[in-house]
Amino acid sequence: MTDTPSGRPLEPAAPEPAAPLTPVADSGTPTTRTEPHGTKRPELPEQPGRRGRATQRATRPQPTGGGWRPSATFTAPVAGWEWSGGWVPKPGVIALRPLRFGELIGASYAVLRRYWRVVLVLSGAVALVTQAVISVAGRFGLDNSTTITIPSASASDPAQLLHQEVQLLRDLLPVVAITLPVTVFTAVLGGALIAPVVSRAVLGRSATLGEAWSEVRPQLLRSLGLAAVVTVALSAVAAAFAAPAVAADLTGASDSTVLSLALLTVPGGLLVLWLYISLNLAGPALALERQTLRSAISRSLRLVRGAWWHVFALTLVVTLLVDMAAGLLLSPTVIADLAMNNSDSTSTAGLLLTAVVGVLSSTLTIPITSALSALLYVDQRIRREALDLELAAAVGIPQYGH
């Protein structure tokens, strides 16, 4: 980019102070907010129009060659640039452009690596809450470690095989009854609590525990409420599809009748999965846009619309990766847990070790999966609303993309 009369390269404007990702304003225009010491930081605008809409793609100015090309004497106002057919700023864990599959996975791990002190404390708090729920559920006979009886392939009697399949469903019921609510609650609450840290990671800003808590605290009750609402809604959908088979089994219906009604859980499970992925961005939307529960849910549905398979594939891959990594790290503890439970499953030491293993496992997995949700939120807003231009301005490159 040159000055037309002289042909001399234009130097970029003086960098402005970087700021963490902040909620959008209702009016759709940039606003400012006064900080405690009198400084101001830009608020990121939401897409123009009614609050929460993300169905139309924003018009993005196209930089020459795919990115902004600084002059030879240019001093980067942010640490890190990336070449993607043109120079693209990368102030933090991601480049300010639409992200590829592998970049989102790598950035999720980068958040944990760079901000491990903060995210492990936040995820540990979530893990303690979820482990308490599991312990309470165990008191009422629901346990995700219930022994599951696999039907025998050598069973020659069709009636016996049918009965074994019904018994398998009975064994799976308490596992699903505790696993589904805990998974949903953890995902939504973790996404809301980790999102402020991810917003700072995107802009390359430091994040202390005090700074993170100052942003999380005003939204804590609403984050808990959102997690509870989504958990109850998805659990109710699953229960509605499973209820006919459970009722038939309790009333003494034949095994064939119970199995026939159990087929209803297949479309029910698909519907629950679709809702779970579609609401995956509700936590970050609530935390970063200061939205109400209803608006955050609507916002997530609109951002995921048209990108459901993309969000699903990333969520599945990252979940499998972190579960395998956590399993390897905690395998010695798990072996000791199994040894204790085999000798006495109700012993105080066995129960305590089981709880410790659950907390440690969740503490290690929640930061990565929650960071992925927040990064997907940012990526979808970059794709639909040209959020990268606003982020570039926030880190001191107001002319990026123009």
Coordinates of C-alpha atoms in Angstrom, one line a residue:
M1 CA 0.0 0.0 0.0
T2 CA 1.6 3.3 -1.1
D3 CA 1.0 7.0 -1.1
T4 CA -0.2 7.8 -4.6
P5 CA 1.7 11.1 -5.2
S6 CA 5.1 9.9 -4.0
G7 CA 4.9 6.1 -4.3
R8 CA 6.4 5.9 -0.8
P9 CA 5.0 3.0 1.4
L10 CA 2.6 4.2 4.0
E11 CA 3.6 3.4 7.6
P12 CA 0.9 1.9 9.8
A13 CA -0.8 4.0 12.4
A14 CA 0.7 4.0 15.9
P15 CA -0.4 0.9 17.8
E16 CA -3.3 1.2 20.2
P17 CA -3.2 -0.7 23.6
A18 CA -4.4 -4.3 23.2
A19 CA -7.5 -5.3 25.1
P20 CA -9.2 -8.6 26.0
L21 CA -12.2 -9.7 24.0
T22 CA -15.2 -7.9 25.5
P23 CA -18.9 -8.1 25.1
V24 CA -20.8 -6.6 22.2
A25 CA -23.0 -3.7 22.5
D26 CA -26.7 -3.8 21.8
S27 CA -26.6 -1.0 19.2
G28 CA -24.1 -2.9 17.0
T29 CA -21.6 0.0 17.0
P30 CA -18.2 0.1 18.8
T31 CA -18.5 1.6 22.3
T32 CA -16.0 2.3 25.0
R33 CA -15.9 1.4 28.7
T34 CA -14.0 3.2 31.4
E35 CA -11.6 1.0 33.4
P36 CA -10.7 1.6 37.0
H37 CA -7.7 3.7 36.3
G38 CA -9.4 5.9 33.7
T39 CA -8.3 4.0 30.6
K40 CA -10.7 2.9 27.9
R41 CA -10.8 -0.3 25.9
P42 CA -12.9 -1.0 22.8
E43 CA -16.0 -3.0 23.0
L44 CA -16.4 -5.4 20.1
P45 CA -19.5 -4.8 18.1
E46 CA -22.0 -7.5 17.4
Q47 CA -23.3 -8.0 13.9
P48 CA -25.6 -5.1 12.9
G49 CA -29.3 -5.8 13.3
R50 CA -31.3 -7.5 16.0
R51 CA -29.3 -8.8 18.9
G52 CA -28.0 -12.3 18.6
R53 CA -28.5 -12.7 14.8
A54 CA -25.7 -14.4 13.0
T55 CA -27.5 -15.8 9.9
Q56 CA -26.0 -13.3 7.4
R57 CA -22.3 -13.2 6.6
A58 CA -20.6 -9.9 7.0
T59 CA -19.0 -8.2 4.1
R60 CA -15.2 -8.5 4.6
P61 CA -12.8 -6.1 2.8
Q62 CA -10.3 -8.2 0.9
P63 CA -6.7 -7.3 1.6
T64 CA -4.2 -7.5 -1.3
G65 CA -2.8 -11.0 -1.6
G66 CA -4.9 -12.4 1.3
G67 CA -3.5 -10.3 4.1
W68 CA -2.0 -6.9 4.9
R69 CA 1.5 -6.4 3.6
P70 CA 3.7 -4.2 5.9
S71 CA 6.5 -2.1 4.5
A72 CA 10.1 -3.1 4.8
T73 CA 10.6 -0.6 7.7
F74 CA 7.4 -1.8 9.5
T75 CA 7.7 -2.6 13.2
A76 CA 5.0 -5.1 14.1
P77 CA 2.6 -3.7 16.8
V78 CA 1.8 -7.3 17.9
A79 CA 4.1 -10.2 18.5
G80 CA 3.9 -12.6 15.7
W81 CA 2.8 -12.6 12.1
E82 CA 1.9 -15.4 9.8
W83 CA 2.1 -15.7 6.0
S84 CA -1.1 -16.9 4.4
G85 CA -0.8 -15.5 0.9
G86 CA -0.2 -12.2 2.7
W87 CA 0.9 -11.2 6.2
V88 CA -1.8 -12.0 8.8
P89 CA -1.3 -10.8 12.4
K90 CA -1.1 -13.5 15.1
P91 CA -1.1 -11.7 18.4
G92 CA -2.0 -14.8 20.4
V93 CA -2.8 -18.4 20.0
I94 CA -4.6 -18.0 16.6
A95 CA -4.0 -16.0 13.4
L96 CA -6.7 -13.3 12.8
R97 CA -8.4 -15.1 9.9
P98 CA -10.8 -18.1 9.5
L99 CA -9.1 -21.1 11.1
R100 CA -8.4 -24.5 9.7
F101 CA -9.3 -27.8 11.5
G102 CA -5.8 -28.5 12.8
E103 CA -5.2 -24.9 13.9
L104 CA -8.3 -25.0 16.2
I105 CA -7.1 -28.2 17.8
G106 CA -3.5 -26.9 18.3
A107 CA -4.8 -23.6 19.7
S108 CA -6.9 -25.5 22.3
Y109 CA -3.8 -27.2 23.6
A110 CA -1.9 -23.9 23.4
V111 CA -4.4 -22.2 25.8
L112 CA -3.7 -24.9 28.4
R113 CA 0.0 -24.7 27.9
R114 CA 0.3 -20.9 28.2
Y115 CA -2.4 -20.3 30.8
W116 CA -2.2 -23.5 32.8
R117 CA -2.2 -21.9 36.2
V118 CA -5.5 -20.1 35.6
V119 CA -7.4 -22.7 33.5
L120 CA -6.5 -25.5 35.9
V121 CA -7.9 -23.6 38.8
L122 CA -11.1 -22.9 36.9
S123 CA -11.5 -26.4 35.6
G124 CA -10.7 -27.8 39.0
A125 CA -13.6 -25.9 40.4
V126 CA -15.9 -27.2 37.7
A127 CA -14.5 -30.8 38.3
L128 CA -15.3 -30.5 42.0
V129 CA -18.9 -29.5 41.2
T130 CA -19.4 -32.4 38.7
Q131 CA -17.8 -34.9 41.1
A132 CA -20.2 -33.8 43.8
V133 CA -23.1 -34.4 41.5
I134 CA -21.8 -37.9 40.7
S135 CA -21.4 -38.7 44.4
V136 CA -25.0 -37.5 45.1
A137 CA -26.3 -39.6 42.2
G138 CA -24.5 -42.6 43.6
R139 CA -26.3 -42.2 46.8
F140 CA -29.6 -42.6 44.9
G141 CA -28.4 -45.7 43.1
L142 CA -27.2 -44.0 39.9
D143 CA -23.6 -44.8 39.2
N144 CA -21.6 -44.4 36.0
S145 CA -19.4 -47.4 37.0
T146 CA -22.2 -49.9 37.1
T147 CA -21.2 -53.4 36.0
I148 CA -22.5 -54.1 32.4
T149 CA -23.4 -57.6 31.4
I150 CA -22.6 -58.3 27.8
P151 CA -25.0 -60.8 26.0
S152 CA -23.3 -64.1 25.5
A153 CA -22.7 -65.1 21.9
S154 CA -22.9 -68.8 22.8
A155 CA -26.5 -68.5 24.0
S156 CA -28.5 -70.9 21.9
D157 CA -32.0 -70.1 23.2
P158 CA -33.5 -67.0 21.5
A159 CA -35.5 -66.2 24.6
Q160 CA -32.4 -66.3 26.7
L161 CA -30.5 -64.1 24.3
L162 CA -33.4 -61.7 24.2
H163 CA -33.5 -61.5 28.0
Q164 CA -29.7 -60.8 28.1
E165 CA -30.2 -57.9 25.7
V166 CA -32.9 -56.4 28.0
Q167 CA -30.6 -56.8 30.9
L168 CA -27.9 -54.9 29.0
L169 CA -30.4 -52.1 28.6
R170 CA -31.1 -52.1 32.3
D171 CA -27.4 -51.9 33.0
L172 CA -26.9 -49.1 30.6
L173 CA -29.7 -46.9 32.0
P174 CA -27.9 -45.7 35.2
V175 CA -24.7 -45.1 33.2
V176 CA -26.5 -42.9 30.7
A177 CA -28.6 -41.3 33.4
I178 CA -25.5 -39.9 35.1
T179 CA -23.1 -39.5 32.2
L180 CA -25.4 -37.4 30.0
P181 CA -26.3 -34.7 32.5
V182 CA -22.7 -34.5 33.9
T183 CA -21.2 -34.2 30.3
V184 CA -23.7 -31.5 29.3
F185 CA -23.3 -29.5 32.6
T186 CA -19.5 -29.7 32.5
A187 CA -19.3 -28.6 28.8
V188 CA -21.6 -25.6 29.2
L189 CA -20.2 -24.4 32.5
G190 CA -16.6 -24.9 31.4
G191 CA -17.2 -23.1 28.2
A192 CA -18.5 -20.1 30.0
L193 CA -15.8 -20.0 32.7
I194 CA -12.8 -20.6 30.3
A195 CA -14.0 -18.2 27.6
P196 CA -12.6 -15.0 29.2
V197 CA -9.2 -16.6 29.4
V198 CA -9.4 -17.7 25.7
S199 CA -10.4 -14.1 24.8
R200 CA -7.1 -12.9 26.3
A201 CA -5.2 -15.7 24.7
V202 CA -6.5 -14.7 21.2
L203 CA -5.2 -11.2 21.7
G204 CA -1.9 -12.3 23.3
R205 CA -2.7 -10.7 26.7
S206 CA -1.7 -12.1 30.0
A207 CA -4.3 -13.6 32.2
T208 CA -3.8 -13.9 36.0
L209 CA -6.2 -15.7 38.2
G210 CA -7.4 -12.4 39.6
E211 CA -8.1 -10.9 36.2
A212 CA -10.0 -14.1 35.1
W213 CA -12.0 -14.1 38.3
S214 CA -13.0 -10.5 37.9
E215 CA -14.5 -11.3 34.5
V216 CA -16.0 -14.6 35.6
R217 CA -17.6 -13.5 38.9
P218 CA -20.3 -11.2 37.4
Q219 CA -21.4 -14.0 35.1
L220 CA -21.1 -16.9 37.5
L221 CA -24.7 -17.3 38.5
R222 CA -25.9 -16.9 34.9
S223 CA -23.3 -19.5 33.8
L224 CA -24.6 -21.9 36.4
G225 CA -28.1 -21.2 35.3
L226 CA -27.3 -21.7 31.7
A227 CA -25.6 -25.0 32.4
A228 CA -28.6 -26.2 34.5
V229 CA -31.1 -25.2 31.9
V230 CA -29.3 -26.9 29.0
T231 CA -28.7 -30.0 31.1
V232 CA -32.3 -30.3 32.2
A233 CA -33.6 -29.7 28.6
L234 CA -31.3 -32.3 27.0
S235 CA -32.0 -34.8 29.8
A236 CA -35.7 -34.3 29.4
V237 CA -35.5 -35.0 25.7
A238 CA -33.5 -38.2 26.3
A239 CA -35.9 -39.3 29.1
A240 CA -39.0 -38.7 26.9
F241 CA -37.7 -41.2 24.3
A242 CA -36.6 -43.8 26.9
A243 CA -39.7 -43.6 29.0
P244 CA -41.9 -46.0 27.0
A245 CA -39.3 -48.8 27.2
V246 CA -38.7 -48.2 30.9
A247 CA -42.4 -48.1 31.7
A248 CA -42.9 -51.4 29.7
D249 CA -40.1 -53.0 31.6
L250 CA -41.4 -51.9 35.0
T251 CA -44.9 -53.1 34.2
G252 CA -43.6 -56.6 33.3
A253 CA -44.0 -56.5 29.6
S254 CA -42.4 -59.1 27.4
D255 CA -38.7 -58.7 26.5
S256 CA -39.6 -58.3 22.8
T257 CA -42.0 -55.4 23.6
V258 CA -39.3 -53.7 25.8
L259 CA -36.7 -54.0 23.0
S260 CA -39.1 -52.7 20.4
L261 CA -39.9 -49.7 22.5
A262 CA -36.2 -49.2 23.2
L263 CA -35.6 -48.5 19.5
L264 CA -37.2 -45.1 20.1
T265 CA -34.0 -44.1 21.9
V266 CA -32.1 -44.2 18.6
P267 CA -33.8 -41.1 17.1
G268 CA -33.9 -39.6 20.6
G269 CA -30.1 -40.0 21.0
L270 CA -29.6 -38.4 17.6
L271 CA -31.8 -35.4 18.6
V272 CA -29.9 -35.0 21.9
L273 CA -26.6 -35.1 20.0
W274 CA -27.8 -32.4 17.5
L275 CA -28.9 -30.2 20.4
Y276 CA -25.7 -30.7 22.3
I277 CA -23.5 -29.6 19.4
S278 CA -25.9 -26.8 18.5
L279 CA -25.7 -25.4 22.0
N280 CA -22.0 -25.8 22.3
L281 CA -21.3 -22.1 21.9
A282 CA -23.9 -20.9 24.4
G283 CA -21.3 -20.7 27.2
P284 CA -18.8 -18.4 25.3
A285 CA -21.7 -16.3 24.0
L286 CA -23.0 -15.7 27.5
A287 CA -19.6 -14.9 29.0
L288 CA -18.2 -12.7 26.2
E289 CA -21.3 -10.9 25.1
R290 CA -23.0 -10.6 28.5
Q291 CA -26.1 -12.1 27.1
T292 CA -29.2 -13.5 28.9
L293 CA -29.7 -17.2 29.0
R294 CA -32.3 -17.1 26.2
S295 CA -30.1 -14.9 24.0
A296 CA -27.0 -17.0 24.6
I297 CA -28.9 -20.2 23.5
S298 CA -30.3 -18.4 20.4
R299 CA -26.9 -17.0 19.6
S300 CA -25.3 -20.5 19.7
L301 CA -28.0 -22.0 17.5
R302 CA -27.4 -19.3 14.9
L303 CA -23.6 -19.5 15.0
V304 CA -23.6 -23.3 14.6
R305 CA -26.2 -23.3 11.9
G306 CA -24.6 -24.3 8.6
A307 CA -21.4 -25.5 10.5
W308 CA -22.8 -28.3 12.6
W309 CA -20.6 -31.1 11.1
H310 CA -17.6 -28.9 11.4
V311 CA -18.3 -28.3 15.1
F312 CA -19.2 -31.9 15.7
A313 CA -16.0 -33.3 14.1
L314 CA -13.8 -30.9 16.1
T315 CA -15.6 -31.7 19.3
L316 CA -15.4 -35.4 18.7
V317 CA -11.7 -35.4 17.8
V318 CA -10.6 -33.2 20.7
T319 CA -12.7 -35.2 23.2
L320 CA -11.1 -38.5 22.1
L321 CA -7.6 -37.0 22.2
V322 CA -7.9 -35.5 25.7
D323 CA -9.6 -38.6 27.1
M324 CA -6.7 -40.7 25.8
A325 CA -4.1 -38.3 27.2
A326 CA -5.9 -38.1 30.5
G327 CA -6.1 -41.9 30.6
L328 CA -2.4 -42.3 30.1
L329 CA -1.5 -39.7 32.7
L330 CA -3.9 -41.2 35.3
S331 CA -3.4 -44.9 34.5
P332 CA -1.4 -45.6 37.7
T333 CA -4.1 -44.0 39.8
V334 CA -6.8 -45.9 37.9
I335 CA -5.0 -49.2 38.5
A336 CA -4.8 -48.5 42.2
D337 CA -8.5 -47.6 42.2
L338 CA -9.5 -50.8 40.5
A339 CA -7.4 -52.8 43.0
M340 CA -9.1 -51.2 46.0
N341 CA -12.6 -51.5 44.5
N342 CA -12.1 -55.2 43.7
S343 CA -11.3 -55.9 47.3
D344 CA -14.0 -53.6 48.8
S345 CA -16.0 -51.3 46.6
T346 CA -17.6 -49.6 49.5
S347 CA -14.5 -48.8 51.5
T348 CA -13.7 -45.3 52.4
A349 CA -10.3 -45.4 50.8
G350 CA -11.8 -46.8 47.5
L351 CA -14.5 -44.2 47.4
L352 CA -12.1 -41.4 48.1
L353 CA -9.6 -42.6 45.5
T354 CA -12.5 -42.8 42.9
A355 CA -13.5 -39.3 43.6
V356 CA -9.8 -38.0 43.3
V357 CA -9.4 -39.8 40.0
G358 CA -12.6 -38.2 38.7
V359 CA -11.6 -34.7 39.8
L360 CA -8.1 -35.1 38.3
S361 CA -9.4 -36.5 35.0
S362 CA -11.9 -33.7 34.6
T363 CA -9.4 -31.0 35.6
L364 CA -7.1 -32.1 32.8
T365 CA -9.8 -32.5 30.1
I366 CA -12.1 -29.6 30.8
P367 CA -9.7 -26.8 29.8
I368 CA -9.0 -28.2 26.3
T369 CA -12.6 -29.0 25.4
S370 CA -13.9 -25.7 26.9
A371 CA -11.1 -23.7 25.1
L372 CA -12.2 -25.4 21.8
S373 CA -15.8 -24.2 22.4
A374 CA -14.6 -20.6 22.9
L375 CA -12.2 -20.8 19.9
L376 CA -15.1 -22.1 17.7
Y377 CA -17.2 -19.2 18.8
V378 CA -14.4 -16.8 17.8
D379 CA -13.9 -18.6 14.5
Q380 CA -17.6 -18.6 13.6
R381 CA -17.8 -14.9 14.3
I382 CA -14.7 -14.3 12.1
R383 CA -16.3 -16.2 9.3
R384 CA -19.8 -14.6 9.6
E385 CA -19.2 -11.2 11.0
A386 CA -15.6 -10.3 10.1
L387 CA -14.6 -10.2 13.8
D388 CA -10.9 -10.5 12.8
L389 CA -11.0 -6.9 11.7
E390 CA -12.2 -5.8 15.1
L391 CA -9.6 -8.0 16.8
A392 CA -6.9 -6.5 14.7
A393 CA -8.0 -3.0 15.6
A394 CA -8.0 -4.0 19.3
V395 CA -4.3 -5.1 19.1
G396 CA -3.2 -1.9 17.3
I397 CA -3.8 -2.6 13.5
P398 CA -6.8 -0.5 12.8
Q399 CA -6.1 -0.4 9.0
Y400 CA -5.9 -4.2 8.7
G401 CA -8.0 -5.6 5.9
H402 CA -8.7 -2.1 4.3

